Short mmCIF file of C-alpha atoms in Angstrom, two decimals:
data_model
loop_
_atom_site.label_atom_id
_atom_site.label_comp_id
_atom_site.label_asym_id
_atom_site.label_seq_id
_atom_site.Cartn_x
_atom_site.Cartn_y
_atom_site.Cartn_z
CA UNK A 1 -160.16 -0.32 -114.87
CA UNK A 2 -157.07 -2.54 -114.74
CA UNK A 3 -153.58 -1.09 -114.78
CA UNK A 4 -150.20 -2.65 -115.47
CA UNK A 5 -147.64 -2.93 -112.68
CA UNK A 6 -145.43 0.17 -112.73
CA UNK A 7 -142.20 -1.84 -112.61
CA UNK A 8 -141.62 -3.28 -116.07
CA UNK A 9 -139.20 -5.88 -114.66
CA UNK A 10 -141.87 -7.68 -112.68
CA UNK A 11 -142.80 -10.99 -114.19
CA UNK A 12 -146.08 -11.71 -115.92
CA UNK A 13 -148.70 -12.56 -113.31
CA UNK A 14 -146.74 -10.96 -110.45
CA UNK A 15 -148.88 -8.83 -108.15
CA UNK A 16 -148.38 -5.06 -108.36
CA UNK A 17 -145.94 -3.58 -105.84
CA UNK A 18 -147.36 -3.18 -102.33
CA UNK A 19 -146.75 0.26 -100.83
CA UNK A 20 -147.01 0.85 -97.09
CA UNK A 21 -148.02 4.44 -96.31
CA UNK A 22 -147.23 5.51 -92.74
CA UNK A 23 -148.77 8.98 -92.39
CA UNK A 24 -151.42 10.53 -90.16
CA UNK A 25 -152.10 13.59 -92.34
CA UNK A 26 -155.58 12.99 -93.86
CA UNK A 27 -155.02 15.16 -96.92
CA UNK A 28 -151.81 13.31 -97.86
CA UNK A 29 -153.37 9.90 -97.23
CA UNK A 30 -156.39 10.76 -99.39
CA UNK A 31 -154.09 11.91 -102.16
CA UNK A 32 -152.04 8.70 -102.04
CA UNK A 33 -155.18 6.56 -101.78
CA UNK A 34 -156.48 8.15 -104.98
CA UNK A 35 -153.17 8.26 -106.86
CA UNK A 36 -151.27 5.04 -106.21
CA UNK A 37 -153.92 2.40 -107.07
CA UNK A 38 -154.64 4.28 -110.31
CA UNK A 39 -150.96 3.85 -111.19
CA UNK A 40 -150.96 0.10 -110.55
CA UNK A 41 -149.84 -0.01 -106.93
CA UNK A 42 -151.47 -1.82 -104.04
CA UNK A 43 -151.76 0.15 -100.82
CA UNK A 44 -151.73 -0.55 -97.09
CA UNK A 45 -152.04 2.28 -94.59
CA UNK A 46 -150.87 3.03 -91.05
CA UNK A 47 -151.36 6.24 -89.08
CA UNK A 48 -148.79 5.67 -86.30
CA UNK A 49 -145.23 4.50 -86.17
CA UNK A 50 -146.20 1.45 -84.13
CA UNK A 51 -148.84 0.45 -86.68
CA UNK A 52 -146.32 1.00 -89.46
CA UNK A 53 -143.77 -1.32 -87.85
CA UNK A 54 -146.38 -4.04 -87.44
CA UNK A 55 -147.59 -3.62 -91.03
CA UNK A 56 -144.01 -3.73 -92.34
CA UNK A 57 -143.40 -7.05 -90.62
CA UNK A 58 -146.74 -8.69 -91.40
CA UNK A 59 -147.54 -7.38 -94.91
CA UNK A 60 -144.01 -7.43 -96.44
CA UNK A 61 -144.38 -4.23 -98.52
CA UNK A 62 -142.17 -3.55 -101.52
CA UNK A 63 -141.83 0.13 -100.61
CA UNK A 64 -142.54 2.33 -97.58
CA UNK A 65 -143.64 5.97 -97.68
CA UNK A 66 -142.93 7.32 -94.21
CA UNK A 67 -143.98 10.61 -92.65
CA UNK A 68 -141.54 12.09 -90.12
CA UNK A 69 -144.21 13.76 -87.98
CA UNK A 70 -146.11 10.80 -86.55
CA UNK A 71 -148.19 11.02 -83.35
CA UNK A 72 -146.27 8.36 -81.40
CA UNK A 73 -142.79 7.69 -82.82
CA UNK A 74 -140.92 10.07 -85.06
CA UNK A 75 -140.06 8.84 -88.52
CA UNK A 76 -136.34 8.75 -87.78
CA UNK A 77 -136.90 6.25 -84.97
CA UNK A 78 -139.22 4.18 -87.17
CA UNK A 79 -136.51 4.12 -89.84
CA UNK A 80 -133.89 2.94 -87.34
CA UNK A 81 -136.15 0.14 -86.11
CA UNK A 82 -136.98 -0.96 -89.66
CA UNK A 83 -133.32 -1.05 -90.63
CA UNK A 84 -132.60 -3.48 -87.79
CA UNK A 85 -134.22 -6.20 -89.89
CA UNK A 86 -135.52 -4.87 -93.21
CA UNK A 87 -133.92 -3.60 -96.43
CA UNK A 88 -137.26 -2.45 -97.87
CA UNK A 89 -136.76 0.93 -99.58
CA UNK A 90 -138.02 3.86 -97.51
CA UNK A 91 -138.97 7.25 -98.95
CA UNK A 92 -139.38 9.83 -96.22
CA UNK A 93 -142.16 12.42 -96.54
CA UNK A 94 -140.99 15.60 -94.85
CA UNK A 95 -142.62 18.93 -94.02
CA UNK A 96 -140.82 22.08 -95.08
CA UNK A 97 -138.10 23.39 -92.80
CA UNK A 98 -137.15 20.00 -91.34
CA UNK A 99 -133.79 19.63 -93.03
CA UNK A 100 -132.15 18.28 -89.87
CA UNK A 101 -134.79 15.58 -89.57
CA UNK A 102 -134.32 14.62 -93.22
CA UNK A 103 -130.57 14.24 -92.68
CA UNK A 104 -131.17 12.14 -89.56
CA UNK A 105 -133.62 9.92 -91.44
CA UNK A 106 -131.18 9.37 -94.31
CA UNK A 107 -128.36 8.63 -91.86
CA UNK A 108 -130.70 6.16 -90.14
CA UNK A 109 -131.17 4.28 -93.42
CA UNK A 110 -133.90 5.96 -95.47
CA UNK A 111 -133.33 5.80 -99.23
CA UNK A 112 -134.82 9.11 -100.30
CA UNK A 113 -137.04 11.96 -99.20
CA UNK A 114 -139.70 14.24 -100.60
CA UNK A 115 -140.63 17.59 -99.15
CA UNK A 116 -144.35 18.25 -98.64
CA UNK A 117 -146.17 19.38 -100.67
CA UNK A 118 -144.89 17.24 -103.55
CA UNK A 119 -146.10 16.62 -107.09
CA UNK A 120 -147.52 13.36 -108.40
CA UNK A 121 -144.91 13.02 -111.14
CA UNK A 122 -141.97 13.47 -108.78
CA UNK A 123 -143.39 11.02 -106.24
CA UNK A 124 -144.00 8.33 -108.87
CA UNK A 125 -140.53 8.82 -110.37
CA UNK A 126 -138.85 8.48 -106.96
CA UNK A 127 -140.89 5.35 -106.26
CA UNK A 128 -139.89 3.75 -109.57
CA UNK A 129 -136.23 4.46 -108.90
CA UNK A 130 -136.43 3.01 -105.38
CA UNK A 131 -138.11 -0.16 -106.65
CA UNK A 132 -135.58 -0.56 -109.47
CA UNK A 133 -132.69 -0.18 -107.05
CA UNK A 134 -134.19 -2.74 -104.68
CA UNK A 135 -134.68 -5.21 -107.54
CA UNK A 136 -131.12 -4.67 -108.72
CA UNK A 137 -129.73 -5.17 -105.21
CA UNK A 138 -131.71 -8.39 -104.84
CA UNK A 139 -130.91 -9.89 -108.21
CA UNK A 140 -127.67 -8.41 -109.49
CA UNK A 141 -125.21 -8.55 -106.60
CA UNK A 142 -122.44 -9.48 -109.03
CA UNK A 143 -122.98 -6.49 -111.31
CA UNK A 144 -119.81 -4.39 -111.40
CA UNK A 145 -120.39 -2.00 -114.32
CA UNK A 146 -122.51 1.12 -113.83
CA UNK A 147 -123.72 3.13 -116.82
CA UNK A 148 -125.80 6.30 -117.04
CA UNK A 149 -125.86 8.27 -120.26
CA UNK A 150 -122.26 8.49 -121.44
CA UNK A 151 -120.82 7.83 -117.97
CA UNK A 152 -119.47 4.33 -117.35
CA UNK A 153 -117.85 3.10 -114.14
CA UNK A 154 -116.29 -0.37 -114.09
CA UNK A 155 -115.98 -1.14 -110.40
CA UNK A 156 -114.21 -4.45 -111.01
CA UNK A 157 -111.46 -2.86 -113.09
CA UNK A 158 -111.55 0.53 -111.27
CA UNK A 159 -111.88 2.33 -114.61
CA UNK A 160 -114.06 5.33 -115.50
CA UNK A 161 -115.15 6.46 -118.96
CA UNK A 162 -117.08 9.39 -120.39
CA UNK A 163 -118.13 8.24 -123.83
CA UNK A 164 -115.11 6.47 -125.35
CA UNK A 165 -112.62 8.49 -123.31
CA UNK A 166 -111.10 6.97 -120.19
CA UNK A 167 -110.92 9.45 -117.32
CA UNK A 168 -108.04 9.38 -114.85
CA UNK A 169 -109.17 9.86 -111.26
CA UNK A 170 -107.07 10.09 -108.14
CA UNK A 171 -107.58 7.36 -105.55
CA UNK A 172 -109.79 9.56 -103.39
CA UNK A 173 -111.82 10.87 -106.33
CA UNK A 174 -112.46 7.29 -107.40
CA UNK A 175 -113.42 6.21 -103.87
CA UNK A 176 -115.99 9.02 -103.62
CA UNK A 177 -117.44 8.10 -107.02
CA UNK A 178 -117.50 4.38 -106.17
CA UNK A 179 -119.57 4.99 -103.03
CA UNK A 180 -122.04 7.06 -105.03
CA UNK A 181 -122.21 4.32 -107.69
CA UNK A 182 -122.90 1.63 -105.10
CA UNK A 183 -125.82 3.72 -103.85
CA UNK A 184 -126.88 5.15 -107.24
CA UNK A 185 -130.03 7.31 -107.14
CA UNK A 186 -130.03 7.29 -103.34
CA UNK A 187 -129.43 10.50 -101.42
CA UNK A 188 -126.25 10.12 -99.38
CA UNK A 189 -125.72 12.59 -96.57
CA UNK A 190 -122.41 14.31 -96.03
CA UNK A 191 -121.93 12.14 -92.94
CA UNK A 192 -122.55 8.89 -94.84
CA UNK A 193 -120.11 9.77 -97.62
CA UNK A 194 -117.42 10.99 -95.25
CA UNK A 195 -117.71 7.86 -93.12
CA UNK A 196 -117.45 5.49 -96.09
CA UNK A 197 -114.58 7.29 -97.82
CA UNK A 198 -112.50 8.78 -95.00
CA UNK A 199 -113.65 6.75 -91.99
CA UNK A 200 -115.79 7.46 -88.91
CA UNK A 201 -113.36 10.04 -87.53
CA UNK A 202 -113.95 12.40 -90.47
CA UNK A 203 -117.72 12.81 -90.39
CA UNK A 204 -117.47 16.51 -89.57
CA UNK A 205 -115.12 17.40 -92.43
CA UNK A 206 -117.72 18.35 -95.03
CA UNK A 207 -115.24 20.59 -96.85
CA UNK A 208 -113.52 17.43 -98.08
CA UNK A 209 -116.61 16.62 -100.11
CA UNK A 210 -116.96 20.08 -101.62
CA UNK A 211 -113.39 19.86 -102.92
CA UNK A 212 -113.63 16.36 -104.35
CA UNK A 213 -117.11 16.76 -105.81
CA UNK A 214 -115.90 19.87 -107.58
CA UNK A 215 -112.95 17.94 -109.01
CA UNK A 216 -115.17 15.04 -110.11
CA UNK A 217 -117.61 17.37 -111.84
CA UNK A 218 -114.83 19.02 -113.80
CA UNK A 219 -113.65 15.61 -114.99
CA UNK A 220 -116.99 13.89 -115.59
CA UNK A 221 -119.60 16.54 -116.42
CA UNK A 222 -119.95 18.39 -119.72
CA UNK A 223 -120.97 21.48 -117.78
CA UNK A 224 -119.70 21.31 -114.17
CA UNK A 225 -121.88 24.28 -113.22
CA UNK A 226 -125.01 22.37 -114.30
CA UNK A 227 -124.18 18.75 -113.49
CA UNK A 228 -126.17 15.93 -115.04
CA UNK A 229 -124.92 13.07 -112.87
CA UNK A 230 -123.38 14.36 -109.63
CA UNK A 231 -126.28 16.19 -108.04
CA UNK A 232 -126.27 18.29 -104.88
CA UNK A 233 -129.09 17.86 -102.37
CA UNK A 234 -128.76 21.29 -100.75
CA UNK A 235 -127.91 21.13 -97.06
CA UNK A 236 -128.18 17.33 -97.05
CA UNK A 237 -125.66 15.61 -99.31
CA UNK A 238 -125.27 14.24 -102.82
CA UNK A 239 -126.99 11.89 -105.25
CA UNK A 240 -125.65 10.10 -108.34
CA UNK A 241 -128.30 10.22 -111.01
CA UNK A 242 -128.80 6.80 -112.57
CA UNK A 243 -131.45 7.46 -115.25
#
């Protein structure tokens, strides 16, 4: 049975996205082996960090699914080594209770994470978002206007709208939002946001973010208590929803 490539932006005749799975857990690998090809993805597998690094350099995958608990190198170290030369999107697969490792992996350059066990629908949705973001970064470097629902951020003009209404933001509120926009759909850790907005000397001041995210939600969300766009990743950081 043939299937269409999952990314609708890929040109006619383009091969389906190649996904590198770096995981030594047989049950997870069997699940991915059964699921991804049926959804139009090609698959290459590695069971150690070393094998994963070789496969990433020789097979040029479009996306990497990376387990943190590998038998030789931990996933955080693999992420760091990949980010020395590759911008390929990385989705970390994490066991429960490893919040610190997830934060380290995101700080090292991973784009997203999923906690095991995870559902098929959530995995496929995260993969589609990661591939869309990678395509946008590769082909639309000059794009300065972000839109999601009724939220519009014009980075070139430094203007923000909700529907037809222009929203006034303070300089710091805007800077926080602009960083989230530039990394839309990607989980940004507290450390990453603090470093980009306030500088490397402020990476321990997480209370800054709580204050400014609260202010942004009151200005941009219809219901600040149940935000649609400015999402909290509990214990890790924040994500700007882009779909």
